[in-house]
Tab-separated table of C-alpha atoms in Angstrom:
chain	number	residue	atom	x	y	z
A	1	UNK	CA	0.046	0.015	0.007
A	2	UNK	CA	2.777	2.375	0.669
A	3	UNK	CA	4.366	1.867	-2.815
A	4	UNK	CA	0.974	2.483	-4.518
A	5	UNK	CA	0.488	5.641	-2.373
A	6	UNK	CA	3.978	6.964	-3.291
A	7	UNK	CA	3.253	6.322	-7.105
A	8	UNK	CA	-0.033	8.278	-6.735
A	9	UNK	CA	1.665	11.080	-5.030
A	10	UNK	CA	4.374	11.376	-7.645
A	11	UNK	CA	1.907	11.268	-10.447
A	12	UNK	CA	-0.088	14.113	-8.809
A	13	UNK	CA	3.066	16.179	-8.351
A	14	UNK	CA	4.188	15.910	-11.952
A	15	UNK	CA	0.728	16.690	-13.232
A	16	UNK	CA	0.591	19.869	-11.001
A	17	UNK	CA	4.038	21.028	-12.236
A	18	UNK	CA	2.800	20.551	-15.875
A	19	UNK	CA	-0.314	22.489	-15.246
A	20	UNK	CA	1.530	25.244	-13.464
A	21	UNK	CA	3.985	25.469	-16.508
A	22	UNK	CA	1.145	25.803	-18.909
A	23	UNK	CA	-0.532	28.476	-16.706
A	24	UNK	CA	2.709	30.492	-16.433
A	25	UNK	CA	3.953	30.305	-19.953
A	26	UNK	CA	3.468	33.934	-20.729
A	27	UNK	CA	6.460	33.893	-23.118
A	28	UNK	CA	5.037	31.499	-25.744
A	29	UNK	CA	6.101	31.999	-29.264
A	30	UNK	CA	3.971	34.758	-30.722
A	31	UNK	CA	3.698	33.140	-34.004
A	32	UNK	CA	1.045	30.850	-32.496
A	33	UNK	CA	-1.001	33.950	-31.683
A	34	UNK	CA	-1.701	34.457	-35.422
A	35	UNK	CA	-3.249	32.500	-38.182
A	36	UNK	CA	-1.090	31.517	-41.174
A	37	UNK	CA	-2.966	34.148	-43.258
A	38	UNK	CA	-2.191	36.893	-40.641
A	39	UNK	CA	1.493	35.862	-40.432
A	40	UNK	CA	1.782	36.051	-44.313
A	41	UNK	CA	0.045	39.445	-44.387
A	42	UNK	CA	2.334	40.719	-41.700
A	43	UNK	CA	5.429	39.618	-43.659
A	44	UNK	CA	4.080	41.271	-46.840
A	45	UNK	CA	3.501	44.501	-44.937
A	46	UNK	CA	6.931	44.254	-43.272
A	47	UNK	CA	8.616	43.949	-46.656
A	48	UNK	CA	6.679	46.783	-48.150
A	49	UNK	CA	7.427	49.035	-45.281
A	50	UNK	CA	11.154	48.176	-45.566
A	51	UNK	CA	11.235	48.852	-49.314
A	52	UNK	CA	9.658	52.410	-48.796
A	53	UNK	CA	11.803	53.146	-45.718
A	54	UNK	CA	14.961	54.264	-47.425
A	55	UNK	CA	14.788	57.824	-48.903
A	56	UNK	CA	17.307	57.104	-51.594
A	57	UNK	CA	16.194	53.555	-52.247
A	58	UNK	CA	18.369	50.480	-52.228
A	59	UNK	CA	21.562	49.142	-53.774
A	60	UNK	CA	22.295	45.586	-54.575
A	61	UNK	CA	25.450	44.066	-56.295
A	62	UNK	CA	23.760	41.018	-57.784
A	63	UNK	CA	26.074	38.085	-58.381
A	64	UNK	CA	23.711	35.831	-60.296
A	65	UNK	CA	26.037	32.902	-60.135
A	66	UNK	CA	29.478	33.444	-58.450
A	67	UNK	CA	30.854	30.165	-59.939
A	68	UNK	CA	30.936	31.599	-63.418
A	69	UNK	CA	29.797	35.212	-63.500
A	70	UNK	CA	30.561	38.490	-61.771
A	71	UNK	CA	28.322	41.076	-60.089
A	72	UNK	CA	26.073	43.680	-61.493
A	73	UNK	CA	25.152	46.876	-59.393
A	74	UNK	CA	21.460	47.747	-59.374
A	75	UNK	CA	19.856	50.731	-57.712
A	76	UNK	CA	16.058	50.661	-56.856
A	77	UNK	CA	13.824	53.436	-55.536
A	78	UNK	CA	10.354	52.106	-54.642
A	79	UNK	CA	7.107	54.062	-54.618
A	80	UNK	CA	3.961	53.190	-52.650
A	81	UNK	CA	1.965	53.109	-55.899
A	82	UNK	CA	3.754	49.999	-57.093
A	83	UNK	CA	6.308	51.637	-59.416
A	84	UNK	CA	10.003	51.353	-59.138
A	85	UNK	CA	12.892	53.611	-60.398
A	86	UNK	CA	15.998	51.582	-61.414
A	87	UNK	CA	19.436	51.997	-62.692
A	88	UNK	CA	22.315	49.496	-63.241
A	89	UNK	CA	25.788	48.974	-64.608
A	90	UNK	CA	24.940	45.945	-66.654
A	91	UNK	CA	25.983	47.313	-70.082
A	92	UNK	CA	27.107	50.813	-70.824
A	93	UNK	CA	25.892	50.594	-74.466
A	94	UNK	CA	22.316	49.953	-73.539
A	95	UNK	CA	22.278	51.289	-69.972
A	96	UNK	CA	22.342	55.077	-70.096
A	97	UNK	CA	22.043	55.295	-66.365
A	98	UNK	CA	18.783	57.261	-66.899
A	99	UNK	CA	16.479	55.582	-64.422
A	100	UNK	CA	13.232	54.197	-65.770
A	101	UNK	CA	9.835	53.501	-64.066
A	102	UNK	CA	8.277	50.111	-64.027
A	103	UNK	CA	6.179	48.085	-61.736
A	104	UNK	CA	6.756	45.795	-58.877
A	105	UNK	CA	4.602	43.579	-56.691
A	106	UNK	CA	4.924	41.954	-53.349
A	107	UNK	CA	3.584	38.566	-54.126
A	108	UNK	CA	2.881	35.234	-52.381
A	109	UNK	CA	4.150	31.977	-53.898
A	110	UNK	CA	6.223	29.435	-51.965
A	111	UNK	CA	6.945	32.359	-49.678
A	112	UNK	CA	6.624	36.139	-49.813
A	113	UNK	CA	8.501	37.556	-52.733
A	114	UNK	CA	9.497	40.884	-54.425
A	115	UNK	CA	8.730	40.514	-58.159
A	116	UNK	CA	9.555	43.092	-60.857
A	117	UNK	CA	6.494	42.606	-63.108
A	118	UNK	CA	7.264	44.920	-66.094
A	119	UNK	CA	10.556	44.992	-67.880
A	120	UNK	CA	13.345	47.057	-66.494
A	121	UNK	CA	17.149	46.843	-66.118
A	122	UNK	CA	17.048	43.824	-63.873
A	123	UNK	CA	15.454	41.753	-66.701
A	124	UNK	CA	18.622	42.029	-68.878
A	125	UNK	CA	20.151	39.378	-66.537
A	126	UNK	CA	17.302	36.913	-67.052
A	127	UNK	CA	16.858	36.850	-70.817
A	128	UNK	CA	17.867	33.438	-72.098
A	129	UNK	CA	18.757	34.761	-75.622
A	130	UNK	CA	21.288	37.268	-74.139
A	131	UNK	CA	24.271	35.371	-72.965
A	132	UNK	CA	27.891	36.252	-72.651
A	133	UNK	CA	29.682	32.939	-73.618
A	134	UNK	CA	28.656	29.750	-75.362
A	135	UNK	CA	28.497	27.752	-72.081
A	136	UNK	CA	25.600	29.991	-71.185
A	137	UNK	CA	23.650	29.628	-74.426
A	138	UNK	CA	19.895	29.682	-73.843
A	139	UNK	CA	20.588	30.392	-70.094
A	140	UNK	CA	21.492	34.063	-70.319
A	141	UNK	CA	23.177	35.633	-67.324
A	142	UNK	CA	21.415	33.284	-64.886
A	143	UNK	CA	19.562	36.172	-63.278
A	144	UNK	CA	16.074	36.492	-61.874
A	145	UNK	CA	13.469	39.098	-61.395
A	146	UNK	CA	11.668	37.325	-58.514
A	147	UNK	CA	13.377	37.603	-55.154
A	148	UNK	CA	12.176	35.528	-52.173
A	149	UNK	CA	12.040	37.443	-48.979
A	150	UNK	CA	14.182	36.014	-46.092
A	151	UNK	CA	14.071	38.893	-43.558
A	152	UNK	CA	16.248	41.647	-42.450
A	153	UNK	CA	19.602	41.924	-40.843
A	154	UNK	CA	21.686	44.916	-39.823
A	155	UNK	CA	19.571	47.250	-41.801
A	156	UNK	CA	19.852	45.073	-44.844
A	157	UNK	CA	16.995	43.239	-46.716
A	158	UNK	CA	17.850	39.669	-47.537
A	159	UNK	CA	16.465	37.852	-50.586
A	160	UNK	CA	17.250	34.695	-52.455
A	161	UNK	CA	16.731	34.444	-56.243
A	162	UNK	CA	13.731	32.229	-57.060
A	163	UNK	CA	15.731	30.761	-59.946
A	164	UNK	CA	18.780	29.292	-58.152
A	165	UNK	CA	18.559	30.307	-54.445
A	166	UNK	CA	21.523	32.816	-54.861
A	167	UNK	CA	21.438	35.350	-52.046
A	168	UNK	CA	20.886	39.069	-52.826
A	169	UNK	CA	21.313	41.700	-50.173
A	170	UNK	CA	19.730	45.200	-50.491
A	171	UNK	CA	21.617	47.913	-48.596
A	172	UNK	CA	20.350	51.489	-48.184
A	173	UNK	CA	21.487	53.641	-51.143
A	174	UNK	CA	22.615	57.135	-50.959
A	175	UNK	CA	22.503	60.045	-53.370
A	176	UNK	CA	26.167	59.438	-54.121
A	177	UNK	CA	25.398	55.907	-55.222
A	178	UNK	CA	23.011	57.214	-57.901
A	179	UNK	CA	25.358	60.114	-58.952
A	180	UNK	CA	28.520	57.854	-59.029
A	181	UNK	CA	27.089	54.842	-60.718
A	182	UNK	CA	28.495	55.794	-64.241
A	183	UNK	CA	31.961	55.719	-62.570
A	184	UNK	CA	31.660	51.879	-62.397
A	185	UNK	CA	32.106	51.821	-66.175
A	186	UNK	CA	35.212	54.033	-65.810
A	187	UNK	CA	36.747	51.248	-63.527
A	188	UNK	CA	36.403	48.487	-66.157
A	189	UNK	CA	39.581	49.372	-68.171
A	190	UNK	CA	41.557	49.427	-64.841
A	191	UNK	CA	40.327	45.806	-64.059
A	192	UNK	CA	40.992	44.520	-67.550
A	193	UNK	CA	44.453	46.037	-67.591
A	194	UNK	CA	46.000	48.783	-69.640
A	195	UNK	CA	48.423	48.117	-72.518
A	196	UNK	CA	50.604	50.756	-70.934
A	197	UNK	CA	51.099	48.514	-67.909
A	198	UNK	CA	53.062	45.299	-67.706
A	199	UNK	CA	51.253	42.309	-69.088
A	200	UNK	CA	51.835	40.056	-66.092
A	201	UNK	CA	49.414	40.245	-63.011
A	202	UNK	CA	49.251	38.466	-59.782
A	203	UNK	CA	47.187	38.244	-56.565
A	204	UNK	CA	49.219	38.425	-53.417
A	205	UNK	CA	47.726	37.625	-49.959
A	206	UNK	CA	49.325	38.427	-46.660
A	207	UNK	CA	47.732	37.236	-43.278
A	208	UNK	CA	50.035	39.408	-41.414
A	209	UNK	CA	52.924	36.984	-41.190
A	210	UNK	CA	52.862	34.781	-44.394
A	211	UNK	CA	52.594	35.862	-48.082
A	212	UNK	CA	51.274	33.668	-50.959
A	213	UNK	CA	51.202	34.581	-54.593
A	214	UNK	CA	48.766	33.454	-57.223
A	215	UNK	CA	48.603	34.071	-61.025
A	216	UNK	CA	45.659	36.275	-61.999
A	217	UNK	CA	43.481	36.195	-65.041
A	218	UNK	CA	40.176	38.140	-65.616
A	219	UNK	CA	37.440	37.771	-68.267
A	220	UNK	CA	35.680	41.120	-68.857
A	221	UNK	CA	32.830	39.470	-70.735
A	222	UNK	CA	31.823	37.401	-67.768
A	223	UNK	CA	33.277	39.601	-65.066
A	224	UNK	CA	35.117	36.580	-63.696
A	225	UNK	CA	38.567	36.058	-62.364
A	226	UNK	CA	40.736	33.060	-61.426
A	227	UNK	CA	43.864	32.892	-59.385
A	228	UNK	CA	45.999	29.814	-58.892
A	229	UNK	CA	48.809	29.349	-56.575
A	230	UNK	CA	52.310	29.411	-58.132
A	231	UNK	CA	53.960	27.815	-55.158
A	232	UNK	CA	55.000	24.164	-55.174
A	233	UNK	CA	53.044	22.110	-52.722
A	234	UNK	CA	50.466	24.866	-52.149
A	235	UNK	CA	47.405	24.041	-54.167
A	236	UNK	CA	44.991	26.857	-53.065
A	237	UNK	CA	43.144	28.649	-55.817
A	238	UNK	CA	40.468	31.319	-55.937
A	239	UNK	CA	37.667	31.639	-58.486
A	240	UNK	CA	35.439	34.722	-57.890
A	241	UNK	CA	33.031	37.017	-59.697
A	242	UNK	CA	33.980	40.713	-59.845
A	243	UNK	CA	31.578	43.686	-59.473
A	244	UNK	CA	32.667	47.255	-60.206
A	245	UNK	CA	32.509	50.099	-57.922
A	246	UNK	CA	33.409	53.883	-58.406
A	247	UNK	CA	36.551	53.304	-56.380
A	248	UNK	CA	37.506	49.746	-57.176
A	249	UNK	CA	35.885	46.289	-57.234
A	250	UNK	CA	34.004	44.006	-54.905
A	251	UNK	CA	34.472	40.192	-55.255
A	252	UNK	CA	32.307	37.188	-54.376
A	253	UNK	CA	33.117	34.793	-52.906
A	254	UNK	CA	35.633	36.731	-50.851
A	255	UNK	CA	39.400	36.014	-50.791
A	256	UNK	CA	40.120	33.881	-47.677
A	257	UNK	CA	43.188	35.397	-45.913
A	258	UNK	CA	43.789	33.681	-42.684
A	259	UNK	CA	40.520	33.657	-40.830
A	260	UNK	CA	39.154	36.588	-42.806
A	261	UNK	CA	37.286	36.933	-46.080
A	262	UNK	CA	38.179	40.099	-47.978
A	263	UNK	CA	35.738	41.460	-50.590
A	264	UNK	CA	36.294	45.166	-51.139
A	265	UNK	CA	39.277	46.272	-53.162
A	266	UNK	CA	40.353	49.866	-53.627
A	267	UNK	CA	42.048	50.935	-56.919
A	268	UNK	CA	45.472	52.818	-56.869
A	269	UNK	CA	46.009	54.589	-60.242
A	270	UNK	CA	49.708	55.148	-59.443
A	271	UNK	CA	50.604	51.539	-59.974
A	272	UNK	CA	47.314	49.925	-61.182
A	273	UNK	CA	46.934	47.750	-58.123
A	274	UNK	CA	43.757	46.845	-56.274
A	275	UNK	CA	44.003	46.275	-52.455
A	276	UNK	CA	41.611	44.802	-49.937
A	277	UNK	CA	42.541	45.419	-46.249
A	278	UNK	CA	41.394	43.310	-43.339
A	279	UNK	CA	42.486	43.484	-39.660
A	280	UNK	CA	45.842	42.589	-38.032
A	281	UNK	CA	47.799	43.212	-41.247
A	282	UNK	CA	45.677	41.040	-43.513
A	283	UNK	CA	45.699	42.091	-47.180
A	284	UNK	CA	44.970	40.825	-50.644
A	285	UNK	CA	46.453	42.828	-53.518
A	286	UNK	CA	46.027	42.438	-57.332
A	287	UNK	CA	49.058	43.943	-58.931
A	288	UNK	CA	51.300	43.913	-61.945
A	289	UNK	CA	54.525	42.119	-62.502
A	290	UNK	CA	57.330	42.927	-65.076
A	291	UNK	CA	57.852	39.206	-65.823
A	292	UNK	CA	55.907	36.011	-65.620
A	293	UNK	CA	55.417	34.524	-62.159
A	294	UNK	CA	56.677	31.213	-63.414
A	295	UNK	CA	59.169	31.142	-66.233
A	296	UNK	CA	59.163	27.809	-67.949
A	297	UNK	CA	61.535	25.803	-70.286
A	298	UNK	CA	58.667	25.316	-72.741
A	299	UNK	CA	60.509	27.238	-75.407
A	300	UNK	CA	63.154	24.393	-75.719
A	301	UNK	CA	60.912	22.320	-78.024
A	302	UNK	CA	61.504	25.022	-80.632
A	303	UNK	CA	65.163	24.535	-80.568
A	304	UNK	CA	65.114	20.831	-81.288
A	305	UNK	CA	64.573	18.685	-84.455
A	306	UNK	CA	62.474	17.422	-85.920
A	307	UNK	CA	60.080	20.149	-87.296
A	308	UNK	CA	57.463	21.738	-85.044
A	309	UNK	CA	54.760	24.148	-85.805
A	310	UNK	CA	52.606	26.654	-83.977
A	311	UNK	CA	49.810	28.738	-85.443
A	312	UNK	CA	47.539	31.590	-84.503
A	313	UNK	CA	44.367	30.861	-86.404
A	314	UNK	CA	42.169	33.997	-86.509
A	315	UNK	CA	38.908	32.006	-86.997
A	316	UNK	CA	39.336	30.059	-83.654
A	317	UNK	CA	41.715	32.157	-81.574
A	318	UNK	CA	40.674	35.814	-82.198
A	319	UNK	CA	38.603	35.823	-79.008
A	320	UNK	CA	41.091	33.866	-76.800
A	321	UNK	CA	41.357	35.674	-73.448
A	322	UNK	CA	45.100	34.766	-73.448
A	323	UNK	CA	45.704	37.259	-76.361
A	324	UNK	CA	46.765	40.600	-75.064
A	325	UNK	CA	45.249	43.861	-75.911
A	326	UNK	CA	48.209	44.926	-77.879
A	327	UNK	CA	48.179	41.828	-79.974
A	328	UNK	CA	44.551	42.226	-80.772
A	329	UNK	CA	44.936	45.889	-81.708
A	330	UNK	CA	47.741	45.035	-84.021
A	331	UNK	CA	45.559	42.437	-85.798
A	332	UNK	CA	42.758	44.961	-86.018
A	333	UNK	CA	45.250	47.455	-87.621
A	334	UNK	CA	46.153	44.906	-90.248
A	335	UNK	CA	42.551	44.243	-91.012
A	336	UNK	CA	41.863	47.952	-91.319
A	337	UNK	CA	44.499	48.372	-93.980
A	338	UNK	CA	43.148	45.508	-96.120
A	339	UNK	CA	40.119	45.317	-98.374
A	340	UNK	CA	36.962	44.215	-96.586
A	341	UNK	CA	37.172	40.752	-98.172
A	342	UNK	CA	40.575	40.033	-96.781
A	343	UNK	CA	41.588	39.213	-93.195
A	344	UNK	CA	44.433	37.598	-91.482
A	345	UNK	CA	43.973	33.745	-91.651
A	346	UNK	CA	47.158	32.450	-89.962
A	347	UNK	CA	50.289	33.519	-88.397
A	348	UNK	CA	52.306	30.280	-88.374
A	349	UNK	CA	55.715	29.419	-87.040
A	350	UNK	CA	57.668	26.629	-88.551
A	351	UNK	CA	60.807	25.578	-86.617
A	352	UNK	CA	63.506	23.305	-88.152
A	353	UNK	CA	61.875	22.114	-91.309
A	354	UNK	CA	63.405	19.401	-93.466
A	355	UNK	CA	66.075	21.799	-94.674
A	356	UNK	CA	66.810	22.982	-91.124
A	357	UNK	CA	65.094	26.340	-91.808
A	358	UNK	CA	62.661	28.381	-89.642
A	359	UNK	CA	60.106	30.848	-90.788
A	360	UNK	CA	56.865	32.689	-90.114
A	361	UNK	CA	54.024	32.055	-92.663
A	362	UNK	CA	51.481	34.992	-92.896
A	363	UNK	CA	48.353	33.786	-94.650
A	364	UNK	CA	45.152	35.671	-95.494
A	365	UNK	CA	41.642	35.007	-96.519
A	366	UNK	CA	40.115	36.669	-99.668
A	367	UNK	CA	42.862	35.486	-102.191
A	368	UNK	CA	45.732	37.463	-100.839
A	369	UNK	CA	48.955	35.419	-101.356
A	370	UNK	CA	51.182	34.038	-98.598
A	371	UNK	CA	54.113	35.967	-97.183
A	372	UNK	CA	57.072	34.443	-95.417
A	373	UNK	CA	59.575	35.851	-93.033
A	374	UNK	CA	62.730	33.738	-92.480
A	375	UNK	CA	64.481	33.736	-89.061
A	376	UNK	CA	67.143	32.004	-86.980
A	377	UNK	CA	66.655	30.873	-83.414
A	378	UNK	CA	68.758	31.845	-80.494
A	379	UNK	CA	68.282	30.780	-76.821
A	380	UNK	CA	68.612	33.021	-73.703
A	381	UNK	CA	69.178	30.131	-71.339
A	382	UNK	CA	69.763	32.289	-68.309
A	383	UNK	CA	66.433	34.127	-68.656
A	384	UNK	CA	64.558	31.149	-70.323
A	385	UNK	CA	63.696	33.126	-73.472
A	386	UNK	CA	63.448	32.446	-77.156
A	387	UNK	CA	65.026	34.958	-79.538
A	388	UNK	CA	64.022	35.126	-83.224
A	389	UNK	CA	66.689	36.774	-85.317
A	390	UNK	CA	65.049	38.291	-88.432
A	391	UNK	CA	66.209	37.130	-91.923
A	392	UNK	CA	64.757	37.763	-95.425
A	393	UNK	CA	61.168	38.182	-96.482
A	394	UNK	CA	59.889	36.117	-99.300
A	395	UNK	CA	56.773	36.070	-101.498
A	396	UNK	CA	54.733	32.991	-102.283
A	397	UNK	CA	56.899	32.656	-105.364
A	398	UNK	CA	60.038	32.443	-103.333
A	399	UNK	CA	61.234	35.795	-104.498
A	400	UNK	CA	62.944	38.053	-101.839
A	401	UNK	CA	60.736	41.047	-101.048
A	402	UNK	CA	60.923	44.161	-98.813
A	403	UNK	CA	59.241	44.096	-95.453
A	404	UNK	CA	55.467	44.545	-95.973
A	405	UNK	CA	54.210	47.607	-94.153
A	406	UNK	CA	50.969	45.970	-93.000
A	407	UNK	CA	53.004	43.295	-91.005
A	408	UNK	CA	55.768	45.621	-89.703
A	409	UNK	CA	54.217	46.173	-86.243
A	410	UNK	CA	53.159	42.598	-85.350
A	411	UNK	CA	56.394	41.066	-86.852
A	412	UNK	CA	58.598	43.566	-84.751
A	413	UNK	CA	56.973	42.096	-81.630
A	414	UNK	CA	57.676	38.626	-82.671
A	415	UNK	CA	61.359	39.454	-83.538
A	416	UNK	CA	61.938	41.490	-80.363
A	417	UNK	CA	65.632	41.231	-79.725
A	418	UNK	CA	64.991	40.940	-76.052
A	419	UNK	CA	63.228	37.661	-76.682
A	420	UNK	CA	59.886	35.947	-76.066
A	421	UNK	CA	58.635	33.871	-73.214
A	422	UNK	CA	56.989	30.652	-74.253
A	423	UNK	CA	54.390	28.777	-72.202
A	424	UNK	CA	52.564	25.442	-72.775
A	425	UNK	CA	49.153	26.183	-71.438
A	426	UNK	CA	46.850	23.734	-69.657
A	427	UNK	CA	43.654	24.973	-71.253
A	428	UNK	CA	42.235	24.081	-74.628
A	429	UNK	CA	40.347	26.201	-77.053
A	430	UNK	CA	37.779	24.498	-79.427
A	431	UNK	CA	40.110	21.639	-80.323
A	432	UNK	CA	42.287	19.110	-78.596
A	433	UNK	CA	45.532	20.736	-79.814
A	434	UNK	CA	47.864	21.990	-77.068
A	435	UNK	CA	47.919	25.762	-76.700
A	436	UNK	CA	51.205	27.619	-76.648
A	437	UNK	CA	51.549	31.353	-75.898
A	438	UNK	CA	54.231	33.649	-77.139
A	439	UNK	CA	54.793	36.623	-74.882
A	440	UNK	CA	57.100	39.645	-75.321
A	441	UNK	CA	59.618	40.172	-72.495
A	442	UNK	CA	59.471	43.892	-72.799
A	443	UNK	CA	55.926	44.910	-74.117
A	444	UNK	CA	52.276	44.097	-73.536
A	445	UNK	CA	52.227	41.508	-76.387
A	446	UNK	CA	50.990	37.926	-76.178
A	447	UNK	CA	49.825	35.732	-79.003
A	448	UNK	CA	47.861	32.430	-78.600
A	449	UNK	CA	48.732	29.462	-80.861
A	450	UNK	CA	47.879	25.879	-81.576
A	451	UNK	CA	50.714	23.293	-81.488
A	452	UNK	CA	51.139	21.156	-84.602
A	453	UNK	CA	53.593	18.468	-83.700
């Protein structure tokens, strides 16, 4: 009887505690005080209030997909009548920075969302027939015009794109943001790199104690950059989208330096560098170098028999990102001097043919005959450079001719007495042929070729 009494007593005590807890639970989650409809309506009202709360509207650097594309700055100024004023730096040729009015709605789908319902600048990123590279054919710039609302944090409005879940953060815009947006376009040539600067660039990180260096390449058409470690045994690499600002760039994802991620780079016109600064001495700097970060022995294949060949083929390599601005401009000059039916077809090196001779063959479309420039080869073994010593010019008939004026500039780069750096690249372009680049050791000249061996 005593045991039964004890069980009854314990059961009553536990029940009393539970009832007491229910009676005293005055801090219950308030979401249970509202119906689902009331909660949704509250979210919609919250978002609308937030959109209208910033006098100068909102700014978003929209990285549609930071694995392949860069960021596009958009400015929004929302009105209570459902219209929105907008500007962006998507494309200077079609984006005049004159803001336009269109309509927006706060809608309910899978969740509360902000949807731009009539065409405006944001829609350029979502048009499937407007794509920057072949890999994005029928996909466009992977952008969206419906943003799912995920709340607010530190004064920012947080969205995710309905298309791919990419996060977009709205930060309060200022009058200066609207006034200075055209300066984003002024920053583009600085990111691409000037022909007056050295050709070689690198990313250097410093966590306050240790420095690391990475090569740096940038594609302006996708606003995307890659940086690979040049250090043996250190395989870190960074792939990141780039967004332009009036004073520099912003990158996504950020560059990991120690325990910090650095995203905002400031441009220095004195040396062409971009610097992101963290705490405790952490920095990341994109800067120029007067020589390649890694100098290879790849040129040695041109010194050996049997015959080897390397050709720039205009139809396939004209858009290669590994061509320098100077090279592209020299090809454009040649084309400008020719009839409209004629273009450069190939610039082809032949080393050590069956007669032990080496020469460049310049060929053209449109019926223009071949032109040859003979040369001999020297090696700068100390500096790992290939030197082409110019010889005679010959017509297709074999007759010796004077140097053709239209080829003088491009040929002078190839016959630079200071020599050329040669690199066997790891990437391919259109075909399986190995890519070799020929780079001047003194000027901003780099030509991309297929190997024929």
